[in-house]
PDB file of C-alpha atoms in Angstrom:
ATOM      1  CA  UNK A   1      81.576  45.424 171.639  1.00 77.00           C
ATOM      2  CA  UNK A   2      83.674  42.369 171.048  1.00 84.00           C
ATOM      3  CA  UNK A   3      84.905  40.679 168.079  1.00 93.00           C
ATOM      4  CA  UNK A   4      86.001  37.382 167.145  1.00 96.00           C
ATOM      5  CA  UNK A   5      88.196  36.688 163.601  1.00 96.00           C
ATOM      6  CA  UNK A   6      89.302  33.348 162.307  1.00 97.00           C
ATOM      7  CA  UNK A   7      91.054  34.227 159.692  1.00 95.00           C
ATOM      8  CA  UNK A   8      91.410  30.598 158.247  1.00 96.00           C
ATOM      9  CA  UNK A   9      87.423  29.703 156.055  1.00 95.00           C
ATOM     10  CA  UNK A  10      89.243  26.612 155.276  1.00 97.00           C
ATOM     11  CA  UNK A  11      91.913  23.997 156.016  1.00 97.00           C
ATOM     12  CA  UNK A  12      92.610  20.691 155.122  1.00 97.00           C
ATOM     13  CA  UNK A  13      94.504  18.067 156.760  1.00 97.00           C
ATOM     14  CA  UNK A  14      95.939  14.379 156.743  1.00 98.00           C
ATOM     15  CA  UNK A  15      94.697  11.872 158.765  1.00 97.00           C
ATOM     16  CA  UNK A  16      96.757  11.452 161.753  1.00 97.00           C
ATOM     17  CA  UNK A  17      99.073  14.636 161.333  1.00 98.00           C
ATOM     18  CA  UNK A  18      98.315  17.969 163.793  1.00 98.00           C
ATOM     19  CA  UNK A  19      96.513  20.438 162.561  1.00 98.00           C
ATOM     20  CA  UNK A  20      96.193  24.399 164.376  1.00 98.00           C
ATOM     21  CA  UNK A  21      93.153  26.797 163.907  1.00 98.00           C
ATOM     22  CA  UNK A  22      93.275  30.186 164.618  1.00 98.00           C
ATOM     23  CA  UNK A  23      91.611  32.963 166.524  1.00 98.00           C
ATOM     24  CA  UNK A  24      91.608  36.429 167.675  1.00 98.00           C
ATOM     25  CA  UNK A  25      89.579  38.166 169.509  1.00 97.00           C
ATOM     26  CA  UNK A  26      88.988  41.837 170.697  1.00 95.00           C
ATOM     27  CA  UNK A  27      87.592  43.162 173.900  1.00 92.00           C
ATOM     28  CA  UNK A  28      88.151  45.641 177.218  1.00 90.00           C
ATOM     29  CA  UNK A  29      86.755  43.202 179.707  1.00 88.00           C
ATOM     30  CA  UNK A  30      89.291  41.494 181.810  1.00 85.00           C
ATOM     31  CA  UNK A  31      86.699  38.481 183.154  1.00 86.00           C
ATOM     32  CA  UNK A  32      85.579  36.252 180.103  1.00 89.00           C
ATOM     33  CA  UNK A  33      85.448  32.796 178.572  1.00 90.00           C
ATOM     34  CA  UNK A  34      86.452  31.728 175.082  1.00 94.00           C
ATOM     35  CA  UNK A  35      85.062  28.553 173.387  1.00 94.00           C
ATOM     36  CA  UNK A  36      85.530  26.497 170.672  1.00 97.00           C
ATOM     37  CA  UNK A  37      82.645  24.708 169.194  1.00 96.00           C
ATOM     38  CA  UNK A  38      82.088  21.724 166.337  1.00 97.00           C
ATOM     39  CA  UNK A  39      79.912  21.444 164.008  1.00 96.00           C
ATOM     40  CA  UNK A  40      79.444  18.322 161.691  1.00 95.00           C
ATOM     41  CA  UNK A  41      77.362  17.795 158.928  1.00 91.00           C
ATOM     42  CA  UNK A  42      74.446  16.688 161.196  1.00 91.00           C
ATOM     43  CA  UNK A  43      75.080  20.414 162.089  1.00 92.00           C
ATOM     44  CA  UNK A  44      74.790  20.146 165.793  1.00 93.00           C
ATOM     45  CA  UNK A  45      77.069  22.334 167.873  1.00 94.00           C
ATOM     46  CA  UNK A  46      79.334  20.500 169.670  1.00 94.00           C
ATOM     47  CA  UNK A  47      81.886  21.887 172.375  1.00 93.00           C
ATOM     48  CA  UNK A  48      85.492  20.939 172.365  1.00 96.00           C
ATOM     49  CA  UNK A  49      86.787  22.793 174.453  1.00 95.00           C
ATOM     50  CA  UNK A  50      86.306  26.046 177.357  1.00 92.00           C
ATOM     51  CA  UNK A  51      89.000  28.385 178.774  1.00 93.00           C
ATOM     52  CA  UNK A  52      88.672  30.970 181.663  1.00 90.00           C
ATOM     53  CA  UNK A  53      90.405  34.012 180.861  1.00 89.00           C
ATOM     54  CA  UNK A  54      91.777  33.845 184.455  1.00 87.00           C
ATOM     55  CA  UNK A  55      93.666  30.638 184.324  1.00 87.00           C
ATOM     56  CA  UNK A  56      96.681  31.284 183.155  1.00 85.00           C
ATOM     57  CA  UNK A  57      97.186  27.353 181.883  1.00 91.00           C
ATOM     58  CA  UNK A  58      96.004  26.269 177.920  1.00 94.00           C
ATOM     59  CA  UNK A  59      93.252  23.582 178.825  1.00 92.00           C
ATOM     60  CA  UNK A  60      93.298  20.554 177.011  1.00 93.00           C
ATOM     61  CA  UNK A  61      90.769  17.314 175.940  1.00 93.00           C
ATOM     62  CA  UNK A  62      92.353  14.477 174.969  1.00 95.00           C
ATOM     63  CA  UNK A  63      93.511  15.375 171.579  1.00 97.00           C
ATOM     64  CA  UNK A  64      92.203  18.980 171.456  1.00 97.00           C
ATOM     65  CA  UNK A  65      94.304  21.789 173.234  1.00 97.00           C
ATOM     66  CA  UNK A  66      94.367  25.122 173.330  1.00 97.00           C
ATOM     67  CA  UNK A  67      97.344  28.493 173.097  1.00 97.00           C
ATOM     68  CA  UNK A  68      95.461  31.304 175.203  1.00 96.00           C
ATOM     69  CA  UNK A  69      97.665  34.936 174.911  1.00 95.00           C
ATOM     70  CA  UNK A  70      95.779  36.725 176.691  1.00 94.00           C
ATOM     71  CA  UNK A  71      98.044  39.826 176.536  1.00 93.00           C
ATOM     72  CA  UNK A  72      97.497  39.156 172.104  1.00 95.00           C
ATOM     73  CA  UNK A  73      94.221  37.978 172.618  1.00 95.00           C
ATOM     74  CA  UNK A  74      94.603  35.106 170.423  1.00 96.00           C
ATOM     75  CA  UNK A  75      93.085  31.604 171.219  1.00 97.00           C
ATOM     76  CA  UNK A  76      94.331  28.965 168.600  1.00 98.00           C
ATOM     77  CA  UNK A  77      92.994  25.321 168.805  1.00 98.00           C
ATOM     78  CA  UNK A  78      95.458  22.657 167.893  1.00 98.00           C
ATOM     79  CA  UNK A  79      94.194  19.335 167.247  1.00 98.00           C
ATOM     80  CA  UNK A  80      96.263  16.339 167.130  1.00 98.00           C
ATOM     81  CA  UNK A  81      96.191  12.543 165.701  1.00 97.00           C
ATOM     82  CA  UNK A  82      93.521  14.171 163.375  1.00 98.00           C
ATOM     83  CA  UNK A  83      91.062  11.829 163.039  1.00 97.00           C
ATOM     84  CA  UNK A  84      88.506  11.677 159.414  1.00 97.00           C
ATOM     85  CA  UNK A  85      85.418  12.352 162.461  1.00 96.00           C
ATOM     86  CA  UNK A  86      87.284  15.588 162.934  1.00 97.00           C
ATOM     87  CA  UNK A  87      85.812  17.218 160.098  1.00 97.00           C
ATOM     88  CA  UNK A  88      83.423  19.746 160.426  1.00 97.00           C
ATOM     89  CA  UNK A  89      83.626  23.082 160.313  1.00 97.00           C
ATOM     90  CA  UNK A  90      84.977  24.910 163.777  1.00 98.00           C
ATOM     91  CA  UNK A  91      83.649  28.277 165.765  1.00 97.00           C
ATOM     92  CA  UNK A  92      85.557  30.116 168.138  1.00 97.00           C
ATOM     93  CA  UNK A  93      83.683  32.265 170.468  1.00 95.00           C
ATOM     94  CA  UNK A  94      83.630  34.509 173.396  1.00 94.00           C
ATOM     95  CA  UNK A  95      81.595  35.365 176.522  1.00 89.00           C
ATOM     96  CA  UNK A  96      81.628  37.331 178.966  1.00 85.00           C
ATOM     97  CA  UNK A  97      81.129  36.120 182.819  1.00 80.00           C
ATOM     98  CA  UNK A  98      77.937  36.270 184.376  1.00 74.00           C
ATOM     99  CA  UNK A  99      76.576  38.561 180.959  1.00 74.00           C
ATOM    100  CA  UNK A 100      74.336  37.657 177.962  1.00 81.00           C
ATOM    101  CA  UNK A 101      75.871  38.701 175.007  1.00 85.00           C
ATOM    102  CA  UNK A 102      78.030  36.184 173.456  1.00 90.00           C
ATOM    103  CA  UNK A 103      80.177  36.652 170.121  1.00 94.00           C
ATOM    104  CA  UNK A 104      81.192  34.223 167.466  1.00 95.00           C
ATOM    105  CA  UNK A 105      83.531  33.854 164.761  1.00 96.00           C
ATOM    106  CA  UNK A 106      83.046  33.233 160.922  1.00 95.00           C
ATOM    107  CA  UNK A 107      84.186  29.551 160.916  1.00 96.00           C
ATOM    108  CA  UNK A 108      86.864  27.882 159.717  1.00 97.00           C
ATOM    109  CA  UNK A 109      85.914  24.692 157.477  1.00 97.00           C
ATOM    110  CA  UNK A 110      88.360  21.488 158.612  1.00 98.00           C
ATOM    111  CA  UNK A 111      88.677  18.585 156.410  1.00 97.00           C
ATOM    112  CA  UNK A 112      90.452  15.298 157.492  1.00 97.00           C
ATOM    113  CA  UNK A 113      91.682  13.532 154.193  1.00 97.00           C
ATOM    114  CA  UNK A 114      92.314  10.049 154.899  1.00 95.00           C
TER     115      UNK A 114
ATOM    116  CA  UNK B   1      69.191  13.571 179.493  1.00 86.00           C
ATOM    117  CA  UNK B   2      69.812  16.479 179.611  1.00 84.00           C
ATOM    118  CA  UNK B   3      69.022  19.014 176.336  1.00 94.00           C
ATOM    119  CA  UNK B   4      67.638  21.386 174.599  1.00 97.00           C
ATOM    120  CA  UNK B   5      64.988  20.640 172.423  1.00 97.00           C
ATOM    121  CA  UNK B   6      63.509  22.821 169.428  1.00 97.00           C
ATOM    122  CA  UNK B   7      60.712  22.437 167.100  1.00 97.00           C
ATOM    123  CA  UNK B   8      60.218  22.050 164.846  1.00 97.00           C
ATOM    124  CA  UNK B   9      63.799  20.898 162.620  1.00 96.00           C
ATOM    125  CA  UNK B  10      62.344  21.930 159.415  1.00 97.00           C
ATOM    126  CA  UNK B  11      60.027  25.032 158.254  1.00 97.00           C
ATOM    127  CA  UNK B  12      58.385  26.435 155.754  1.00 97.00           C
ATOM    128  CA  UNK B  13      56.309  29.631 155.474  1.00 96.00           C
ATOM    129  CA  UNK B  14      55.309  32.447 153.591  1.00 97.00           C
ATOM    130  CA  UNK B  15      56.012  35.908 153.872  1.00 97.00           C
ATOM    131  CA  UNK B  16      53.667  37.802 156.373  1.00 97.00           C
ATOM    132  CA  UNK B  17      52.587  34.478 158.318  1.00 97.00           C
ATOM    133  CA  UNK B  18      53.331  34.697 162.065  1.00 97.00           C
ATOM    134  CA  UNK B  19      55.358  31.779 163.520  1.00 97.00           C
ATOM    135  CA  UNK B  20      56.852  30.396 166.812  1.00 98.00           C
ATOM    136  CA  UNK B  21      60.343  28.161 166.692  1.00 98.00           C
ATOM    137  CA  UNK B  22      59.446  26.599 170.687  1.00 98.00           C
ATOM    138  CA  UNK B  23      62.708  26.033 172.759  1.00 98.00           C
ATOM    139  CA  UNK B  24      62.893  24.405 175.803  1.00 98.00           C
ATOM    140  CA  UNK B  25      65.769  23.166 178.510  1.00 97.00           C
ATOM    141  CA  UNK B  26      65.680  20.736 181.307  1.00 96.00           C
ATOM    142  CA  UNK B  27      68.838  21.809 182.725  1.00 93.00           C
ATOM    143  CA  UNK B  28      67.614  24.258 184.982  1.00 92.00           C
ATOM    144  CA  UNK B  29      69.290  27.142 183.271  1.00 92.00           C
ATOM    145  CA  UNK B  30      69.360  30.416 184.109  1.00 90.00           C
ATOM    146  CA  UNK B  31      70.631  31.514 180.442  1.00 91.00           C
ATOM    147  CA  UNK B  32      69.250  31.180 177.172  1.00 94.00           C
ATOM    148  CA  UNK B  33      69.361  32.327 173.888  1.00 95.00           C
ATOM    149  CA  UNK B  34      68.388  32.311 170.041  1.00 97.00           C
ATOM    150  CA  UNK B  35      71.228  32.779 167.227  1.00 97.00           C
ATOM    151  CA  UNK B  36      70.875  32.472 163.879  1.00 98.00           C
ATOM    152  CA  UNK B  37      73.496  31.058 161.366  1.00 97.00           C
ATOM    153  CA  UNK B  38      74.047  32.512 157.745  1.00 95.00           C
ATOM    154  CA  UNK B  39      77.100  31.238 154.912  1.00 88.00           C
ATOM    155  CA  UNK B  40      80.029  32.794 156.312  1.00 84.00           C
ATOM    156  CA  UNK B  41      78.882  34.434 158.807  1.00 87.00           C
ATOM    157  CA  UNK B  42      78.775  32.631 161.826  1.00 90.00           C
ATOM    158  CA  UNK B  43      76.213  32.510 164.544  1.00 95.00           C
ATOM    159  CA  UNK B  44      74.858  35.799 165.535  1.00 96.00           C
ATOM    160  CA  UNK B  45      73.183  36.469 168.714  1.00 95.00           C
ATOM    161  CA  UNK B  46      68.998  36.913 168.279  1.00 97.00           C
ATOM    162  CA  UNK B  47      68.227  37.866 171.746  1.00 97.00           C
ATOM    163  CA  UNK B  48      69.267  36.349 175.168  1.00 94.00           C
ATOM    164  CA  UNK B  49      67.479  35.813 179.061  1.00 94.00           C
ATOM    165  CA  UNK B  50      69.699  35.561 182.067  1.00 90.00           C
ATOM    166  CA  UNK B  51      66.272  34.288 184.006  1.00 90.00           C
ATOM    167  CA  UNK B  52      62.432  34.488 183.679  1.00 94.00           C
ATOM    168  CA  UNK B  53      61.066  37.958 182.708  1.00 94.00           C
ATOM    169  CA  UNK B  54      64.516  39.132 181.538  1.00 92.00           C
ATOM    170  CA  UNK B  55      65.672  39.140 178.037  1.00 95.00           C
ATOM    171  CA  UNK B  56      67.549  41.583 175.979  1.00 94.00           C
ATOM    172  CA  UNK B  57      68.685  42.557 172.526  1.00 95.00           C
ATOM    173  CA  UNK B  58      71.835  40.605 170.982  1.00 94.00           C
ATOM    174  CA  UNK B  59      73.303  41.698 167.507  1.00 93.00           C
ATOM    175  CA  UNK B  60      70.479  41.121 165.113  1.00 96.00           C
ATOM    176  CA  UNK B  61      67.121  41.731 167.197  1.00 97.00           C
ATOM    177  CA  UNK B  62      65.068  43.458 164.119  1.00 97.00           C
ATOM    178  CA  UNK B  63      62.183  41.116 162.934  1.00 97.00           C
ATOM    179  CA  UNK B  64      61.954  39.082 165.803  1.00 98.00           C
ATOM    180  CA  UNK B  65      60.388  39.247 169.629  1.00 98.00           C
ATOM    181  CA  UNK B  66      60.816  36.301 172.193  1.00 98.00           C
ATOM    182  CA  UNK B  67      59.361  35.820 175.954  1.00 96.00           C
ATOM    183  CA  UNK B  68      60.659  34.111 179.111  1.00 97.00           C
ATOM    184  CA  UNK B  69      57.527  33.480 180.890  1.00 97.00           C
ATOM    185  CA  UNK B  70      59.153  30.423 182.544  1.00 96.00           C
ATOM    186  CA  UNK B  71      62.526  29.260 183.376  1.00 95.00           C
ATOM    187  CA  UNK B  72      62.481  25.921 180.879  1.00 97.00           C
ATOM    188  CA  UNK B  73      60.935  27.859 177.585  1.00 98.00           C
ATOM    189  CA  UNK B  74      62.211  30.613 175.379  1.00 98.00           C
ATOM    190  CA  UNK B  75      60.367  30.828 171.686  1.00 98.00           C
ATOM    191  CA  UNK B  76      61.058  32.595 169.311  1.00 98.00           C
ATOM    192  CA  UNK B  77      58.374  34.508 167.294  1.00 98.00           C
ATOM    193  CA  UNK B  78      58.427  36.088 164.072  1.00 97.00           C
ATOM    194  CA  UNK B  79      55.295  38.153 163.838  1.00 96.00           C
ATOM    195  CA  UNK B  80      55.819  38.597 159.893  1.00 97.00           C
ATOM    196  CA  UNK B  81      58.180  36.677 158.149  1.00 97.00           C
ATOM    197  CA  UNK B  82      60.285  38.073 155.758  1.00 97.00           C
ATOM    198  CA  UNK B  83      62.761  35.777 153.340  1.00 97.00           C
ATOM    199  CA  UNK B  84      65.724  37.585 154.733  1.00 96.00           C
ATOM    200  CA  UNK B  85      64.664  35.557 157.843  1.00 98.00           C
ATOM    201  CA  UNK B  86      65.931  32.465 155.832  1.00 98.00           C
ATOM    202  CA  UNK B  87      68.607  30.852 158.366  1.00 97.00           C
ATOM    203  CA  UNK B  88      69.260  28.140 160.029  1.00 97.00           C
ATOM    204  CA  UNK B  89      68.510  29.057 164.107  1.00 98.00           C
ATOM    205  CA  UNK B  90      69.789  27.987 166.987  1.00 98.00           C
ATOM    206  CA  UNK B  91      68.864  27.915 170.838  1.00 97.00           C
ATOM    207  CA  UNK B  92      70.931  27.155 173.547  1.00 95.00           C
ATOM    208  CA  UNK B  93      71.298  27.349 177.037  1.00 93.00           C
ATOM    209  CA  UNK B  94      73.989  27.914 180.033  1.00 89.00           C
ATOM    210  CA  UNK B  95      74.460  27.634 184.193  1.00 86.00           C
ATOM    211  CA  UNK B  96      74.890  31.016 184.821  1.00 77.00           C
ATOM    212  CA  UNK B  97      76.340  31.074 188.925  1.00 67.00           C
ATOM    213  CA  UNK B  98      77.569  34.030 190.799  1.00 61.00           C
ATOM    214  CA  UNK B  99      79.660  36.850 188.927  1.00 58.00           C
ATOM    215  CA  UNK B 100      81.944  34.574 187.630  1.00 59.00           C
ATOM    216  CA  UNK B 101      81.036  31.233 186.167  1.00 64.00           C
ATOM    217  CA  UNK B 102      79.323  30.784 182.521  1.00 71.00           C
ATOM    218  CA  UNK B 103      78.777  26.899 181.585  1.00 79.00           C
ATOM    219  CA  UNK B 104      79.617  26.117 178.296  1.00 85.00           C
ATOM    220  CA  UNK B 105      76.154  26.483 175.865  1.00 89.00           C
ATOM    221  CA  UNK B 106      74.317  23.700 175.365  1.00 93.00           C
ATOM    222  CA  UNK B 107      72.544  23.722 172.001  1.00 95.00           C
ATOM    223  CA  UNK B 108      69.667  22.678 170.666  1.00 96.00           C
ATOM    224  CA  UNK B 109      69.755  20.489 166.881  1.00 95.00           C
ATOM    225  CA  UNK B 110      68.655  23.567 165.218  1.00 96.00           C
ATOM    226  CA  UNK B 111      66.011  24.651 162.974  1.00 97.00           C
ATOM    227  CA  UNK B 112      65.989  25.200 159.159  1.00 97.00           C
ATOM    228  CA  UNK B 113      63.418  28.136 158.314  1.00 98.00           C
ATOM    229  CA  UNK B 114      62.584  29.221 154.715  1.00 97.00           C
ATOM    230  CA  UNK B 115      60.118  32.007 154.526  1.00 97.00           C
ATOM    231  CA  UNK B 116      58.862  32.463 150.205  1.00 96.00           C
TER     232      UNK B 116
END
């Protein structure tokens, strides 16, 4: 079974600085994707951002990137130019390819202070 | 435009008194699947369908049944609500192709249940 810890249930951040959240993640399968996902107050889910396990280069979006270790199995988000729509609270999670069960974490609750 | 849509947003029930959350996709998904999110605990997997007439147990199964009868629509059902059923729930859906490639989930705007 896999697990996925962010060990971070808060942060807070100024407007306009960088801020990173963290995750790590346990499993034995070698061909998987890790997620993170948004949610606002209007508590949609929101993706911001998808890495293979395979590729060996951190994806980015704009102001949103990624540090994938796959040997630690650690997948931190790092957002920059934080911006006050930032806030939300954040979900890392994990899949595995072509399977069903997916795994998330706790949360970690970011605040943009202006 | 492409989504997910649930129904309803907002319930309330009593204890004992069957109900259906509907979910439906016009993606053309093969994957779907219900979570449900608790304070501090995340989103935990309900049950999941890689394709019609396929579904299987995720992390927290007990108390609920669902049905893939056809490739749009997964509901959920709880046959006898209990309060610990309280949650806000989730479906979602993703392109499943090949052996290798998962689409990100796309979710659905959720639905607050309170069972008294």
């Amino acid at each position: 079974a896999q697990t996925v810890t962010q060990s971070q249930p808060e942060m807070s951040v100024q407007e306009a600085e960088t801020v990173t959240l963290s995750c790590t993640y346990d499993t034995s399968e070698s061909n998987y994707y890790l997620f993170w996902y948004k949610q606002p107050p209007s508590r949609q889910m929101i993706l911001v951002i998808r890495q293979e396990a395979y590729k060996q280069q951190n994806a980015t979006e704009n102001r949103f990137s990624v540090n994938f270790q796959k040997a630690a199995k650690s997948f931190s988000l790092k957002i920059s130019d934080s911006q006050l729509g930032d806030t939300a609270m954040y979900f890392c999670a994990f899949m595995k390819a072509n399977a069903g069960k997916s795994t998330f974490g706790d949360g970690t609750t970011l605040t943009v202070k202006p | 435009e492409a989504q997910v849509t649930q129904n309803p947003r907002y319930l309330i029930t009593v204890t004992g008194k069957k109900l259906t959350v509907t979910c439906s996709q016009n993606m053309n998904h093969e994957y779907m699947s219900w979570y449900r999110q608790d304070p501090g605990l995340g989103l935990r997997q309900i049950y999941y369908s890689m394709n019609v007439e396929v579904t299987d147990k995720g992390d927290v199964p007990e108390g609920y049944k669902v049905s893939r009868k056809e490739k749009r629509n997964f509901p959920l059902i709880l046959e006898s609500p209990s309060p610990n059923q309280t949650s806000l729930y989730f479906c979602a859906s993703s392109l499943i192709q090949g052996m290798t490639y998962n689409s990100p989930l796309h979710f659905g705007n959720g639905t607050r249940l309170t069972v008294t």
